[in-house]
Every structure is written in structure tokens, then in C-alpha cells.
Tab-separated table of C-alpha atoms and ligand atoms in Angstrom:
chain	number	residue	atom	x	y	z
A	1332	MET	CA	0.000	0.000	0.000
A	1333	LYS	CA	1.255	3.485	-0.859
A	1334	LEU	CA	1.925	6.074	1.867
A	1335	ALA	CA	-0.988	8.415	1.009
A	1336	THR	CA	-3.444	5.528	1.438
A	1337	LYS	CA	-1.764	4.225	4.576
A	1338	LEU	CA	-1.961	7.641	6.243
A	1339	ILE	CA	-5.743	7.722	5.789
A	1340	HIS	CA	-6.504	4.133	6.772
A	1341	ALA	CA	-3.740	3.308	9.292
A	1342	GLY	CA	-5.218	1.833	12.481
A	1343	ALA	CA	-8.768	2.784	11.518
A	1344	GLU	CA	-11.338	0.020	11.973
A	1345	PRO	CA	-15.065	0.792	12.300
A	1346	ASP	CA	-16.027	0.774	15.981
A	1347	PRO	CA	-17.189	-2.791	16.746
A	1348	SER	CA	-20.194	-1.759	18.854
A	1349	THR	CA	-21.692	0.942	16.561
A	1350	GLY	CA	-19.862	0.930	13.245
A	1351	ALA	CA	-18.671	4.527	13.854
A	1352	ILE	CA	-16.127	5.187	11.093
A	1353	MET	CA	-13.997	7.352	13.392
A	1354	THR	CA	-12.410	5.664	16.390
A	1355	PRO	CA	-14.404	6.934	19.415
A	1356	ILE	CA	-12.720	8.770	22.285
A	1357	TYR	CA	-12.904	6.075	24.973
A	1358	GLN	CA	-12.875	8.438	27.920
A	1359	THR	CA	-12.726	5.774	30.621
A	1360	SER	CA	-10.279	4.755	33.335
A	1361	THR	CA	-11.398	1.149	33.732
A	1362	TYR	CA	-13.381	-1.660	32.074
A	1363	VAL	CA	-16.056	-3.903	33.568
A	1364	GLN	CA	-14.974	-7.540	33.754
A	1365	GLU	CA	-17.366	-10.495	33.384
A	1366	ALA	CA	-15.574	-12.475	36.075
A	1367	PRO	CA	-12.199	-11.985	37.771
A	1368	GLY	CA	-9.589	-12.168	35.028
A	1369	LYS	CA	-12.249	-12.528	32.312
A	1370	ASN	CA	-12.204	-9.353	30.207
A	1371	LYS	CA	-12.234	-8.112	26.615
A	1372	GLY	CA	-8.481	-7.380	26.578
A	1373	TYR	CA	-8.912	-4.113	28.458
A	1374	GLU	CA	-8.399	-3.939	32.229
A	1375	TYR	CA	-7.207	-0.481	33.236
A	1376	ALA	CA	-6.623	2.522	30.983
A	1377	ARG	CA	-2.985	3.162	31.931
A	1378	SER	CA	-2.261	-0.252	30.388
A	1379	GLN	CA	-4.763	-0.282	27.509
A	1380	ASN	CA	-7.230	2.089	25.872
A	1381	PRO	CA	-8.988	1.424	22.538
A	1382	THR	CA	-8.406	4.976	21.191
A	1383	ARG	CA	-4.729	4.708	22.089
A	1384	LYS	CA	-4.539	1.252	20.547
A	1385	ALA	CA	-5.921	2.532	17.221
A	1386	LEU	CA	-3.301	5.294	17.287
A	1387	GLU	CA	-0.456	2.935	18.232
A	1388	ASP	CA	-1.425	0.644	15.332
A	1389	ALA	CA	-1.366	3.715	13.075
A	1390	PHE	CA	2.063	4.744	14.403
A	1391	ALA	CA	3.461	1.316	13.449
A	1392	ILE	CA	1.923	1.375	9.974
A	1393	ILE	CA	3.076	4.869	8.973
A	1394	GLU	CA	6.724	4.096	9.881
A	1395	ASN	CA	6.669	0.618	8.276
A	1396	GLY	CA	7.162	-0.886	11.734
A	1397	LYS	CA	5.537	-3.787	13.564
A	1398	TYR	CA	4.747	-1.895	16.769
A	1399	GLY	CA	3.891	1.606	17.939
A	1400	LEU	CA	3.634	3.058	21.435
A	1401	ALA	CA	2.130	6.429	22.375
A	1402	PHE	CA	3.424	8.664	25.186
A	1403	SER	CA	2.183	11.816	26.852
A	1404	SER	CA	4.950	13.862	25.151
A	1405	GLY	CA	7.961	13.490	22.898
A	1406	VAL	CA	10.333	13.738	25.849
A	1407	ALA	CA	8.325	11.042	27.693
A	1408	ALA	CA	8.945	8.744	24.700
A	1409	THR	CA	12.691	9.530	24.844
A	1410	ASP	CA	12.626	8.996	28.627
A	1411	ALA	CA	11.186	5.488	28.085
A	1412	VAL	CA	14.032	4.570	25.701
A	1413	ILE	CA	16.727	5.667	28.180
A	1414	LYS	CA	14.985	3.635	30.915
A	1415	LEU	CA	15.967	0.509	28.955
A	1416	LEU	CA	19.517	1.208	30.213
A	1417	ALA	CA	21.289	0.631	33.535
A	1418	PRO	CA	23.934	2.599	35.474
A	1419	GLY	CA	27.296	2.442	33.699
A	1420	ASP	CA	25.753	2.083	30.241
A	1421	GLU	CA	26.930	4.599	27.645
A	1422	VAL	CA	24.940	6.463	25.000
A	1423	ILE	CA	26.498	8.143	21.967
A	1424	CYS	CA	24.429	11.069	20.763
A	1425	ALA	CA	24.579	14.135	18.550
A	1426	ASN	CA	26.212	17.357	19.767
A	1427	ASP	CA	23.409	19.487	18.312
A	1428	MET	CA	20.187	17.732	19.153
A	1429	TYR	CA	16.871	19.047	20.430
A	1430	GLY	CA	17.477	21.068	23.609
A	1431	GLY	CA	14.897	19.142	25.647
A	1432	THR	CA	16.608	15.843	24.823
A	1433	TYR	CA	19.958	17.310	25.908
A	1434	ARG	CA	18.374	18.555	29.153
A	1435	LEU	CA	16.789	15.154	29.870
A	1436	PHE	CA	20.113	13.375	29.300
A	1437	THR	CA	22.339	15.790	31.255
A	1438	LYS	CA	20.031	16.949	34.048
A	1439	VAL	CA	17.932	13.843	34.713
A	1440	PHE	CA	19.709	10.685	33.593
A	1441	GLU	CA	23.379	11.508	34.220
A	1442	LYS	CA	22.765	11.425	37.964
A	1443	PHE	CA	21.533	7.840	37.636
A	1444	GLY	CA	24.950	6.841	36.275
A	1445	ILE	CA	24.147	6.732	32.568
A	1446	VAL	CA	26.974	8.213	30.510
A	1447	PHE	CA	26.258	10.387	27.447
A	1448	LYS	CA	28.914	11.166	24.839
A	1449	TYR	CA	28.179	14.032	22.458
A	1450	VAL	CA	29.765	13.806	19.021
A	1451	ASP	CA	29.301	15.303	15.566
A	1452	THR	CA	27.212	12.473	14.075
A	1453	THR	CA	27.295	13.939	10.549
A	1454	ASN	CA	30.654	12.158	10.308
A	1455	VAL	CA	29.954	8.537	11.281
A	1456	VAL	CA	33.644	7.945	12.069
A	1457	ASN	CA	33.082	10.051	15.215
A	1458	ILE	CA	30.420	7.576	16.362
A	1459	GLU	CA	32.624	4.592	15.667
A	1460	SER	CA	35.545	6.005	17.637
A	1461	ALA	CA	33.351	6.844	20.664
A	1462	ILE	CA	32.181	3.235	21.093
A	1463	THR	CA	33.431	1.366	24.187
A	1464	THR	CA	32.458	-1.991	25.717
A	1465	ASN	CA	29.861	-0.094	27.790
A	1466	THR	CA	28.112	1.527	24.815
A	1467	LYS	CA	24.497	0.347	24.494
A	1468	LEU	CA	22.688	2.973	22.445
A	1469	VAL	CA	23.312	5.472	19.663
A	1470	TRP	CA	20.783	8.335	19.587
A	1471	ILE	CA	20.636	10.496	16.454
A	1472	GLU	CA	18.447	13.232	15.057
A	1473	THR	CA	18.338	14.177	11.363
A	1474	PRO	CA	17.787	16.857	10.153
A	1475	THR	CA	18.850	18.668	13.332
A	1476	ASN	CA	17.387	21.692	14.994
A	1477	PRO	CA	18.077	24.484	14.026
A	1478	LEU	CA	21.079	23.993	11.711
A	1479	MET	CA	19.543	21.237	9.549
A	1480	ASN	CA	22.581	18.954	9.819
A	1481	ILE	CA	22.109	15.577	8.169
A	1482	THR	CA	23.339	12.214	9.491
A	1483	ASP	CA	23.479	9.122	7.270
A	1484	ILE	CA	21.071	6.741	9.059
A	1485	GLU	CA	22.022	3.697	6.985
A	1486	ALA	CA	25.746	4.219	7.621
A	1487	VAL	CA	25.161	4.563	11.383
A	1488	ALA	CA	22.934	1.455	11.368
A	1489	LYS	CA	25.732	-0.545	9.762
A	1490	ILE	CA	28.004	0.352	12.684
A	1491	THR	CA	25.395	-0.265	15.403
A	1492	LYS	CA	24.418	-3.630	13.888
A	1493	SER	CA	28.028	-4.816	13.661
A	1494	LYS	CA	28.647	-3.803	17.311
A	1495	LYS	CA	25.229	-5.095	18.510
A	1496	LEU	CA	24.130	-1.664	19.749
A	1497	MET	CA	20.667	-0.135	19.593
A	1498	LEU	CA	20.074	2.745	17.193
A	1499	ALA	CA	17.307	5.237	17.986
A	1500	VAL	CA	16.389	8.027	15.559
A	1501	ASP	CA	14.427	11.163	16.463
A	1502	ASN	CA	12.426	11.494	13.234
A	1503	THR	CA	10.373	14.521	14.323
A	1504	PHE	CA	11.744	17.032	11.783
A	1505	ALA	CA	11.381	14.750	8.766
A	1506	SER	CA	8.108	12.991	9.695
A	1507	PRO	CA	7.295	9.573	8.186
A	1508	TYR	CA	6.331	11.356	4.963
A	1509	LEU	CA	9.965	12.225	4.247
A	1510	GLN	CA	12.014	9.509	5.915
A	1511	ASN	CA	11.522	6.032	7.434
A	1512	PRO	CA	14.485	5.156	9.695
A	1513	LEU	CA	13.349	1.553	10.477
A	1514	ASP	CA	13.689	0.803	6.752
A	1515	LEU	CA	17.256	2.148	6.931
A	1516	GLY	CA	18.231	-0.145	9.825
A	1517	ALA	CA	17.249	1.811	12.962
A	1518	ASP	CA	15.855	-0.151	15.933
A	1519	ILE	CA	13.652	2.582	17.407
A	1520	ILE	CA	12.033	5.694	15.945
A	1521	MET	CA	10.991	8.497	18.257
A	1522	HIS	CA	8.578	11.274	17.252
A	1523	SER	CA	7.354	14.343	18.986
A	1524	ALA	CA	3.793	13.838	17.671
A	1525	THR	CA	3.231	17.389	18.924
A	1526	LYS	CA	4.786	18.550	15.647
A	1527	TYR	CA	3.976	17.220	12.131
A	1528	LEU	CA	1.985	14.109	13.174
A	1529	GLY	CA	-0.541	16.168	15.151
A	1530	GLY	CA	-0.005	19.014	12.716
A	1531	HIS	CA	-2.363	21.585	14.223
A	1532	SER	CA	-0.499	22.908	17.300
A	1533	ASP	CA	-3.225	21.611	19.602
A	1534	VAL	CA	-1.705	18.595	21.354
A	1535	ILE	CA	1.456	17.407	23.162
A	1536	GLN	CA	2.332	13.783	22.450
A	1537	GLY	CA	5.172	11.366	21.719
A	1538	ALA	CA	5.589	8.139	19.764
A	1539	LEU	CA	7.953	5.178	19.526
A	1540	MET	CA	7.985	2.703	16.653
A	1541	MET	CA	9.951	-0.560	16.453
A	1542	ASN	CA	10.070	-4.012	14.820
A	1543	ASP	CA	11.583	-6.250	17.500
A	1544	THR	CA	8.982	-7.974	19.703
A	1545	GLU	CA	11.239	-8.247	22.757
A	1546	LEU	CA	12.118	-4.553	22.504
A	1547	ARG	CA	8.426	-3.660	22.150
A	1548	ASP	CA	7.575	-5.713	25.260
A	1549	LYS	CA	10.291	-3.958	27.286
A	1550	LEU	CA	9.122	-0.514	26.148
A	1551	TYR	CA	5.460	-1.386	26.771
A	1552	PHE	CA	6.434	-2.508	30.275
A	1553	ILE	CA	8.106	0.895	30.855
A	1554	GLN	CA	5.103	2.720	29.340
A	1555	LYS	CA	2.616	1.075	31.715
A	1556	SER	CA	4.942	0.993	34.742
A	1557	CYS	CA	6.024	4.650	34.512
A	1558	GLY	CA	2.626	5.796	33.262
A	1559	ALA	CA	3.446	8.605	30.813
A	1560	VAL	CA	0.468	7.707	28.611
A	1561	PRO	CA	-1.566	10.178	26.536
A	1562	GLY	CA	-5.277	10.631	27.194
A	1563	PRO	CA	-7.857	9.362	24.680
A	1564	MET	CA	-8.768	12.866	23.440
A	1565	ASP	CA	-5.117	13.540	22.559
A	1566	CYS	CA	-4.917	10.154	20.804
A	1567	PHE	CA	-8.010	11.065	18.772
A	1568	LEU	CA	-6.454	14.394	17.733
A	1569	VAL	CA	-3.221	12.774	16.556
A	1570	LEU	CA	-5.173	10.019	14.712
A	1571	ARG	CA	-7.035	12.785	12.917
A	1572	GLY	CA	-3.811	14.677	12.234
A	1573	ILE	CA	-2.143	11.658	10.637
A	1574	LYS	CA	-4.912	11.397	8.031
A	1575	THR	CA	-3.814	14.686	6.459
A	1576	LEU	CA	-0.046	14.268	6.981
A	1577	GLY	CA	0.443	13.512	3.275
A	1578	VAL	CA	-1.283	16.607	1.910
A	1579	ARG	CA	0.139	18.809	4.636
A	1580	MET	CA	3.735	17.642	4.132
A	1581	LYS	CA	3.456	18.078	0.381
A	1582	ALA	CA	2.412	21.689	0.956
A	1583	HIS	CA	5.097	22.238	3.656
A	1584	CYS	CA	7.752	20.993	1.198
A	1585	GLU	CA	6.493	23.118	-1.709
A	1586	ASN	CA	6.335	26.262	0.415
A	1587	GLY	CA	9.659	25.412	2.078
A	1588	LYS	CA	11.423	25.216	-1.291
A	1589	LYS	CA	9.939	28.518	-2.501
A	1590	ILE	CA	10.843	30.363	0.698
A	1591	ALA	CA	14.344	28.846	0.972
A	1592	GLU	CA	15.083	29.945	-2.604
A	1593	TRP	CA	13.635	33.400	-2.048
A	1594	LEU	CA	15.709	33.872	1.114
A	1595	LYS	CA	18.845	32.730	-0.705
A	1596	SER	CA	18.337	35.418	-3.339
A	1597	ASN	CA	17.711	38.159	-0.741
A	1598	PRO	CA	20.710	40.545	-0.440
A	1599	LYS	CA	20.038	41.117	3.296
A	1600	VAL	CA	20.331	37.397	4.038
A	1601	ALA	CA	23.840	36.001	4.633
A	1602	LYS	CA	23.158	32.278	4.746
A	1603	VAL	CA	20.217	29.883	4.415
A	1604	TYR	CA	20.203	26.445	6.063
A	1605	TRP	CA	17.952	24.045	4.143
A	1606	PRO	CA	18.978	20.497	3.130
A	1607	GLY	CA	17.495	20.879	-0.372
A	1608	PHE	CA	20.320	23.167	-1.520
A	1609	GLU	CA	23.048	21.400	-3.478
A	1610	ASP	CA	25.700	23.301	-1.506
A	1611	HIS	CA	24.315	22.081	1.848
A	1612	PRO	CA	26.969	19.715	3.300
A	1613	GLY	CA	24.316	17.021	3.904
A	1614	TYR	CA	22.633	17.335	0.492
A	1615	ALA	CA	23.777	13.991	-0.958
A	1616	VAL	CA	22.739	12.046	2.146
A	1617	ALA	CA	19.460	13.964	2.431
A	1618	LYS	CA	18.677	13.180	-1.201
A	1619	LYS	CA	19.404	9.507	-0.566
A	1620	GLN	CA	17.388	9.040	2.632
A	1621	MET	CA	14.610	11.646	2.359
A	1622	ARG	CA	11.814	11.897	-0.239
A	1623	ASP	CA	11.818	15.702	-0.146
A	1624	PHE	CA	13.411	18.427	1.976
A	1625	GLY	CA	10.658	19.719	4.240
A	1626	GLY	CA	9.530	23.111	5.477
A	1627	MET	CA	12.071	23.789	8.239
A	1628	ILE	CA	14.510	26.552	7.297
A	1629	SER	CA	17.032	28.618	9.247
A	1630	PHE	CA	18.777	31.747	8.007
A	1631	GLU	CA	21.251	34.381	9.127
A	1632	LEU	CA	21.054	38.074	8.374
A	1633	LYS	CA	24.009	39.987	6.914
A	1634	ASN	CA	23.598	42.339	9.867
A	1635	ASP	CA	24.560	39.726	12.472
A	1636	SER	CA	23.212	41.350	15.638
A	1637	VAL	CA	20.588	40.293	18.157
A	1638	GLU	CA	18.941	43.719	17.688
A	1639	GLU	CA	18.440	43.241	13.949
A	1640	ALA	CA	17.203	39.682	14.446
A	1641	ASN	CA	14.771	40.948	17.086
A	1642	ARG	CA	13.529	43.631	14.724
A	1643	VAL	CA	12.753	41.053	12.008
A	1644	LEU	CA	11.255	38.619	14.519
A	1645	SER	CA	8.879	41.294	15.829
A	1646	SER	CA	7.835	42.501	12.373
A	1647	THR	CA	6.176	39.466	10.789
A	1648	HIS	CA	2.400	39.073	10.891
A	1649	LEU	CA	1.672	35.711	9.275
A	1650	PHE	CA	4.727	34.076	10.868
A	1651	SER	CA	3.908	33.985	14.601
A	1652	LEU	CA	6.793	34.316	17.044
A	1653	ALA	CA	6.666	31.028	18.945
A	1654	GLU	CA	8.541	27.863	19.856
A	1655	SER	CA	7.435	24.513	18.353
A	1656	LEU	CA	7.001	23.606	14.689
A	1657	GLY	CA	5.142	21.383	12.260
A	1658	GLY	CA	1.689	22.972	12.489
A	1659	VAL	CA	-0.333	24.236	9.528
A	1660	GLU	CA	0.458	27.844	10.512
A	1661	SER	CA	3.887	29.425	9.950
A	1662	LEU	CA	6.079	30.120	12.964
A	1663	ILE	CA	9.245	32.165	13.409
A	1664	ASN	CA	11.736	31.566	16.219
A	1665	HIS	CA	15.003	33.010	17.529
A	1666	PRO	CA	17.074	30.031	18.748
A	1667	ALA	CA	19.698	32.207	20.528
A	1668	SER	CA	17.130	33.750	22.887
A	1669	MET	CA	14.349	31.137	22.791
A	1670	THR	CA	14.846	27.419	22.126
A	1671	HIS	CA	18.641	27.378	22.654
A	1672	ALA	CA	19.031	30.107	25.303
A	1673	SER	CA	20.269	27.574	27.871
A	1674	ILE	CA	23.447	26.949	25.833
A	1675	PRO	CA	26.287	29.377	26.797
A	1676	ARG	CA	26.877	31.976	24.012
A	1677	GLU	CA	30.463	30.881	23.328
A	1678	GLU	CA	29.439	27.223	23.014
A	1679	ARG	CA	26.476	28.164	20.815
A	1680	ILE	CA	28.603	30.229	18.414
A	1681	LYS	CA	31.257	27.486	18.289
A	1682	ASN	CA	28.491	25.071	17.194
A	1683	GLY	CA	27.594	27.469	14.364
A	1684	LEU	CA	24.495	28.960	15.961
A	1685	SER	CA	24.891	32.728	15.536
A	1686	ASP	CA	23.095	35.607	17.280
A	1687	SER	CA	21.081	36.486	14.188
A	1688	LEU	CA	20.035	32.959	13.253
A	1689	ILE	CA	16.280	32.827	12.648
A	1690	ARG	CA	14.346	29.571	12.330
A	1691	LEU	CA	11.168	29.214	10.293
A	1692	SER	CA	8.574	26.477	10.470
A	1693	VAL	CA	6.949	27.141	7.114
A	1694	GLY	CA	3.213	26.471	7.245
A	1695	ILE	CA	0.783	25.643	4.474
A	1696	GLU	CA	-0.562	29.138	3.805
A	1697	ASP	CA	-0.131	30.625	0.317
A	1698	ALA	CA	3.620	30.922	-0.388
A	1699	GLU	CA	3.269	34.372	-1.965
A	1700	ASP	CA	1.633	35.737	1.191
A	1701	LEU	CA	4.383	34.203	3.328
A	1702	ILE	CA	7.131	35.698	1.136
A	1703	GLU	CA	5.469	39.115	1.240
A	1704	ASP	CA	5.324	38.887	5.049
A	1705	LEU	CA	9.048	38.037	5.262
A	1706	ASN	CA	9.947	40.659	2.651
A	1707	LYS	CA	8.275	43.425	4.679
A	1708	ALA	CA	9.895	42.216	7.913
A	1709	ILE	CA	13.429	41.835	6.518
A	1710	GLY	CA	12.916	45.194	4.782
B	2435	PLP	C1	9.603	19.045	20.185
B	2435	PLP	C2	10.663	18.052	19.979
B	2435	PLP	C3	10.919	17.032	20.923
B	2435	PLP	C4	10.176	16.933	22.241
B	2435	PLP	O1	8.845	16.645	22.076
B	2435	PLP	P1	7.670	17.187	23.054
B	2435	PLP	O2	6.437	16.665	22.405
B	2435	PLP	O3	7.769	18.665	23.084
B	2435	PLP	O4	7.929	16.578	24.404
B	2435	PLP	C5	11.918	16.122	20.638
B	2435	PLP	N1	12.643	16.200	19.499
B	2435	PLP	C6	12.432	17.164	18.586
B	2435	PLP	C7	13.268	17.193	17.351
B	2435	PLP	C8	11.455	18.122	18.786
B	2435	PLP	O5	11.264	19.086	17.882
């Protein structure tokens, strides 16, 4: 079955009791049993909920996986993966990943004795040379936030398979429409479903997808034991979001390309970060592992000052100044003062994240309107 069809029908079965075409929101905490231990497969809603089950089936299908698990947020999904580990275990991860992932690793899990090594994963040799006998997991993100760095998933999977390590990929930026890491050899996919899967900036949720049954059982055990499960209403919203992922992503990609090219030709713009440009260092890998290049773009102004960036950021009308991404509406963000403010300035600049860097989550409005909005703001 082709992706566009899968996105509409994934996990959707008519409701057995009424025939309702849309999976109902089973707003219940428990299920009545016929006799002790005799039930319909549902006992208590932290462990099972029919709306969540429909969504988890959909998660598996859209990433070409066997299993899906839903969590109350993207970071709760990441948290569950790290809970597979024990004190002394080592994780190799990217040096420019999502700030919340970095915070979870350094501020929560380090104190439990899990060791995190941050390397530039765009060169897989760096991963290989960081491996020790204690390494258990490699955690990558591609494209990265906000510099759109690309890591070769297949090349990393070759290394992790040969060393019997787990490979987890944060696929939030690409979405299953652009990239399917399980097909490229990853063991676990993580999504912040808050972003493109939900697609309408109205829900916080996370997802894990995998193929291995033993791994699924371990992660399900963590999901029900730690309890970071999403409510049925949130599951319904993400199920609904997934149905339009195909048409939305197509529009995000089309608008993204137009805006990236327009920015590149603007004399006030110094540099545009978008993996669809042939001079982007990750272009060849992106072309190989992604179906298109998406609607996430970062750019720097020629006038590289926080003041000038602030002026532009406060002057757009269609692009709303906000954190997050992946919704139908366009957002504009200033990583240096917003999403990446917790990184010391020196460190941030060393990693290539300048004071004037502006990140766009290009929505699905009319591209001409969006360009006019940016043109007025950049001035
Ligand atoms: C937002 C985001 C997360 C965290 O997800 P939440 O749903 O906010 O908990 C993780 N990774 C990436 C790339 C993100 O953009």
C-alpha cells in the first residue's frame, strides 16, 4: 500500500459496537470484567485504551514498523528509551540535538549513572571512535534543529548492527512522509507527535515505533509501569492529524522550497540552512534518505546582531513568534534567545548557531503571502 493511502486508513477500523467510522474517544479509566480475570483485553486505561490502541497501530503502519507506542509527550517517549539502560551504560548522541533531549540526558539521567557522549554524528567515524564496551545505544536526530545537519542513518545502522548496539532516531523534523528510519536499519524511531503528526499545534504527544517484539515488550512494560500515557482525546487528535499528513507535508515541502530559494536570493540574508540546496553539506545524504526536503529553514542576516534579528522577529504578521514547529500555521523563532538560550553563548557560536540565526517552520498558507510577510519584515 502506498503512503498516502496508509496515512488515511492506518489503524482505523469501524467501531465494533456501533460501526462509527472514526475511532471513538474512549474516555474511561477502567473496564467492567465479566468475572475476575475474564475481560475483553482491556483492564485499566494506563495499560490499555482502545483509542490509544488505534493510534499505536497507526504509528506502526506509517513508519513501516511492527509496533507503535504512544506517550504523553515526545520527551516522555525519549525517557522510556533511556529507561531501557542501567547505570554504567553509555549512550552516543549528537552534539546538536533538540534542547529538551539534551536537558533530559544531562540533568535527569546523568545522575543515575548513565553516561552520554556528544559527538558530531554527521561524520559517522566520530560515532565509531566513541564506542566502548559499555556503549548500548546510539541516539541520532536528522535533520537537526536548528542547523539542519544531516546524518546518514544507513551508515550509522551498519556500525550499530556490527557492534550489537541499539540505534534510535528522532524522526520529528522529517516525519514519516519524508524519511523512514526503520527501513534504513534503525531499531527505534521516536517522534514528537506534537509537531507534524498532530499538525495543528493543539496537542502534546510522543511516539515510539519498532520491529523487535522483545524490545516492544520492554518498552510497553516501561510505558505502563512509569505511566506517561496520553489521554484518549489527545490520541483522537493525533489520529485525525495523521490522516492529512500527506497533503500537509506536500504543501510544507512546496512552500519550504519557494521560501528557501527566495531567502537565498535576498541581499540582506547572509546564509540559508535548508537540506534541499546542493551546496548544503548534507545534500547527498538527504537526497538519498529523504523523499523531499521539508519546510524547516534557518537563516542568518548579513547584519549579524541580536537587535536586527529581534527587529525582524517582531515585524512578521503571518509568521507567529513562537517555539514549536510542524503545524499548519507558519512560525518564526530566535534560537539564541528562545529554544537554545540555555546553551552558553560561546558554546552556541562554536556550534555554528549565531546571534542572528532565525528559524522558520513554514506552514501551508499561500507561499506568496508568506514571502510578502518576510519581505516586509526583513525590509
Ligand atoms: C519538540 C521536539 C521534541 C520533544 O517533544 P515534546 O512533544 O515537546 O515533548 C523532541 N525532538 C524534537 C526534534 C522536537 O522538535
